[in-house]
XYZ file of C-alpha atoms in Angstrom:
290
model
C 133.788 63.731 123.190
C 129.988 63.775 122.832
C 130.139 67.578 123.049
C 132.492 67.765 120.080
C 130.281 65.589 117.897
C 127.103 67.258 119.149
C 128.505 70.657 118.210
C 129.285 69.360 114.730
C 125.786 67.942 114.266
C 124.121 71.131 115.506
C 125.671 73.106 112.654
C 124.584 70.704 109.902
C 121.778 71.063 107.361
C 119.301 68.326 106.382
C 121.451 67.701 103.310
C 124.487 67.213 105.556
C 122.583 64.710 107.699
C 121.509 62.792 104.617
C 125.133 62.637 103.443
C 126.257 61.371 106.834
C 123.791 58.528 106.656
C 125.772 57.200 103.687
C 129.099 57.121 105.559
C 130.723 53.890 106.613
C 131.607 53.207 110.240
C 135.258 53.931 109.458
C 134.369 57.273 107.870
C 132.152 58.124 110.844
C 135.036 57.361 113.188
C 137.366 59.623 111.202
C 134.777 62.404 111.193
C 134.353 62.040 114.943
C 138.111 62.263 115.488
C 138.284 65.408 113.363
C 135.474 67.011 115.390
C 137.238 66.015 118.594
C 140.528 67.532 117.414
C 138.786 70.740 116.339
C 137.141 71.097 119.758
C 140.438 70.468 121.541
C 142.096 73.154 119.417
C 139.283 75.619 120.168
C 139.671 74.966 123.882
C 143.324 75.999 123.663
C 142.555 79.459 122.203
C 140.677 81.170 125.069
C 143.170 84.033 125.327
C 142.372 85.230 121.791
C 138.636 85.339 122.563
C 138.609 87.282 125.842
C 137.661 90.984 125.939
C 135.946 90.987 122.519
C 134.534 94.054 120.787
C 130.997 92.862 121.531
C 129.411 90.152 123.673
C 130.291 86.785 122.156
C 129.353 83.245 123.247
C 132.266 80.886 123.886
C 132.158 78.226 121.152
C 134.777 75.933 122.636
C 134.522 73.151 125.230
C 134.511 73.785 128.993
C 137.910 75.221 129.973
C 139.816 76.165 133.149
C 138.315 73.232 135.001
C 134.789 74.124 133.854
C 134.968 77.778 134.911
C 133.986 78.780 131.377
C 131.330 76.647 129.675
C 130.301 76.267 126.054
C 127.842 79.027 125.156
C 128.854 81.232 128.092
C 128.951 84.888 127.113
C 132.404 86.468 126.947
C 131.471 90.067 127.581
C 132.690 93.031 125.560
C 135.723 94.811 126.971
C 133.894 98.141 127.373
C 131.995 96.451 130.208
C 135.272 96.034 132.128
C 136.493 99.617 132.672
C 138.454 98.690 135.827
C 140.274 95.886 134.041
C 141.129 98.186 131.133
C 142.422 100.794 133.575
C 144.495 98.172 135.399
C 146.144 97.073 132.147
C 146.762 100.612 130.905
C 148.375 101.757 134.162
C 151.068 99.137 133.606
C 152.621 101.354 130.929
C 153.384 103.949 133.618
C 153.649 102.188 136.980
C 155.911 99.295 138.049
C 153.638 98.388 140.972
C 149.910 97.833 140.533
C 147.200 96.411 142.759
C 143.796 95.191 141.605
C 142.097 95.628 144.988
C 138.575 94.333 144.531
C 135.675 92.295 145.872
C 135.407 88.560 145.365
C 134.181 87.124 142.050
C 134.789 90.190 139.865
C 137.454 88.630 137.638
C 140.670 89.736 139.330
C 142.488 86.455 138.731
C 141.299 85.223 135.343
C 140.595 88.496 133.549
C 143.083 90.640 135.451
C 146.391 89.097 136.456
C 145.962 85.910 134.412
C 145.173 87.627 131.136
C 148.047 90.086 131.433
C 150.532 87.398 132.475
C 149.588 85.364 129.389
C 150.236 88.421 127.189
C 153.715 88.948 128.630
C 154.714 85.274 128.581
C 153.759 84.786 124.929
C 154.291 88.305 123.534
C 150.787 88.009 122.085
C 149.195 91.389 122.834
C 145.768 92.341 121.445
C 145.464 95.269 119.036
C 143.706 97.364 121.700
C 146.465 96.879 124.333
C 147.741 100.118 125.923
C 149.625 98.600 128.868
C 153.218 97.520 129.390
C 154.851 95.474 126.635
C 157.970 93.352 126.644
C 159.757 92.925 123.322
C 161.056 89.432 123.989
C 160.766 86.402 126.300
C 160.507 87.093 130.019
C 161.361 85.453 133.315
C 158.401 85.577 135.696
C 156.879 84.289 138.928
C 153.332 83.711 140.076
C 152.538 83.103 143.730
C 149.567 82.290 145.921
C 149.314 82.056 149.687
C 149.835 78.257 149.679
C 150.922 75.699 147.093
C 147.346 74.399 147.107
C 145.959 77.748 145.936
C 148.852 78.143 143.507
C 147.891 74.778 141.977
C 144.100 75.002 142.182
C 143.773 78.647 141.121
C 146.823 80.096 139.364
C 148.180 76.989 137.643
C 144.694 75.898 136.520
C 143.840 79.398 135.268
C 147.030 79.741 133.261
C 147.568 76.233 131.878
C 144.462 74.107 132.443
C 144.283 70.669 134.007
C 147.190 68.281 134.578
C 147.167 65.194 132.367
C 149.323 62.069 132.222
C 151.633 60.570 134.823
C 155.333 60.302 135.501
C 157.582 61.651 132.749
C 154.531 62.187 130.530
C 152.758 64.535 132.945
C 151.888 67.891 131.396
C 149.041 70.399 131.009
C 146.074 70.093 128.663
C 146.618 73.687 127.480
C 143.006 74.672 128.144
C 143.831 77.637 130.335
C 144.331 81.279 129.507
C 147.856 80.784 128.107
C 147.335 79.603 124.498
C 147.817 75.856 124.180
C 150.383 76.202 121.375
C 152.647 78.098 123.755
C 152.613 75.746 126.751
C 155.824 73.723 126.971
C 156.696 70.771 129.175
C 156.903 71.738 132.863
C 159.205 70.574 135.588
C 157.443 69.543 138.794
C 157.801 70.330 142.469
C 159.142 67.484 144.582
C 157.027 66.562 147.579
C 154.050 68.677 146.442
C 151.324 66.926 144.457
C 150.609 68.162 140.933
C 152.326 71.550 141.330
C 154.699 72.714 138.610
C 158.046 74.182 139.546
C 158.868 75.890 136.246
C 156.860 76.128 133.028
C 158.409 77.007 129.671
C 156.146 79.186 127.511
C 156.876 79.750 123.825
C 157.166 83.396 122.789
C 156.060 84.811 119.427
C 159.646 85.913 118.719
C 160.764 82.283 118.702
C 162.343 82.223 122.167
C 160.973 80.877 125.437
C 159.656 82.628 128.526
C 160.052 80.952 131.906
C 157.463 80.989 134.691
C 158.167 79.861 138.258
C 155.300 78.735 140.522
C 155.706 79.998 144.081
C 153.783 80.249 147.363
C 154.005 82.552 150.367
C 154.313 79.636 152.781
C 157.804 79.015 151.362
C 158.905 82.071 153.321
C 160.813 85.215 152.356
C 164.113 83.516 151.512
C 162.493 81.541 148.680
C 161.840 84.843 146.928
C 165.486 85.820 146.932
C 167.616 85.259 143.837
C 167.877 86.615 140.314
C 165.839 89.307 138.638
C 162.342 88.830 137.225
C 160.540 90.834 134.556
C 157.025 90.141 135.877
C 155.764 88.943 139.256
C 152.077 88.289 139.852
C 150.933 87.891 143.469
C 147.386 86.551 143.801
C 146.110 87.025 147.346
C 147.682 89.571 149.653
C 151.363 88.794 150.365
C 153.234 89.331 153.629
C 155.050 92.676 153.534
C 158.498 91.009 153.675
C 157.744 88.874 150.625
C 156.433 91.893 148.745
C 159.658 93.752 149.547
C 161.691 90.840 148.157
C 159.644 90.888 144.968
C 160.367 94.595 144.571
C 164.063 93.772 144.756
C 163.705 91.041 142.083
C 162.174 93.498 139.585
C 164.468 96.457 140.332
C 167.317 95.503 137.991
C 165.026 94.487 135.116
C 162.709 97.495 135.299
C 160.092 94.825 135.786
C 156.542 94.999 137.081
C 154.592 93.581 140.007
C 150.863 92.860 139.834
C 148.789 92.164 142.925
C 145.221 90.857 142.736
C 143.336 90.348 145.983
C 140.436 91.232 148.249
C 141.738 93.123 151.330
C 140.561 90.622 153.934
C 143.321 91.654 156.354
C 142.039 95.221 156.506
C 144.423 98.168 156.519
C 147.601 96.135 156.327
C 151.013 97.528 155.409
C 150.660 96.265 151.826
C 147.153 97.695 151.392
C 148.178 101.057 152.835
C 151.001 101.282 150.313
C 148.418 101.536 147.537
C 146.078 103.940 149.279
C 145.957 107.667 148.412
C 148.104 109.582 150.889
C 145.118 111.332 152.454
C 143.646 107.933 153.397
C 146.815 106.509 154.944
C 145.623 106.948 158.523
C 144.893 103.699 160.304
C 141.282 103.468 161.570
C 140.442 102.558 165.135
C 138.106 99.754 163.988
C 138.638 96.892 161.512
C 138.180 97.693 157.844
C 134.830 96.695 156.315
C 135.577 95.478 152.775
C 131.988 94.581 151.855
C 131.316 95.670 148.315
C 134.785 97.027 147.716
C 135.998 97.226 144.153
C 139.017 99.095 142.889
């Protein structure tokens, strides 16, 4: 609240300050509420500001649980060649893996950004990757429901607000706030959504299911999905099930993880054929980025 009003004051001239001094308490309150509403709206538009043409400071409030702060530089997209390559390859390949070191933006700027594009149909002008013409049915999954909630759900939709029937998201994640519909919630798992409806630019609704690997392979059986995003390396059996779910839709699978399990079956599936020989010693992933 103070941040919203402080941002308003910072942009005012001496003449503006003099005019404010003449306002009544009621007028000041209304002005404060307008500034607060403007800041809330700005915080729900992160997706439109990522990957700019040139480095640009974020003008909105802290979003994604404070991961991005006011004034933080959103770097120009030419500084992210691996991210651009990852997106572009989606136009050709159904299976993609962003195999990279920790803290390089795999989740937020990789899988999260692309998932938001597909759910809403809001693709940037520079987009060369896969496009869907209408609403999609999708899944996201982490290794546990805790990581699904604390990483994926927070990244996509922001914090949980309210209680009971009024519980929803604040819309200050990477999915634009205008698009975030009312979720249904998991039973027996605290603060984890089951399904989230996301408004699509065509007027329909996309549907996103929140999953976790600890549900086991059978939970990933069922109907087809257009997009599946797996954040953290999945067990091979779950990955195989996800391939089945996207087969009939000509859908895509995105994986974003650091290969902490070494040369696993899933990792080897994305290695060039000449490197698909298991080493005698454990894989050293220090400094890896792909």
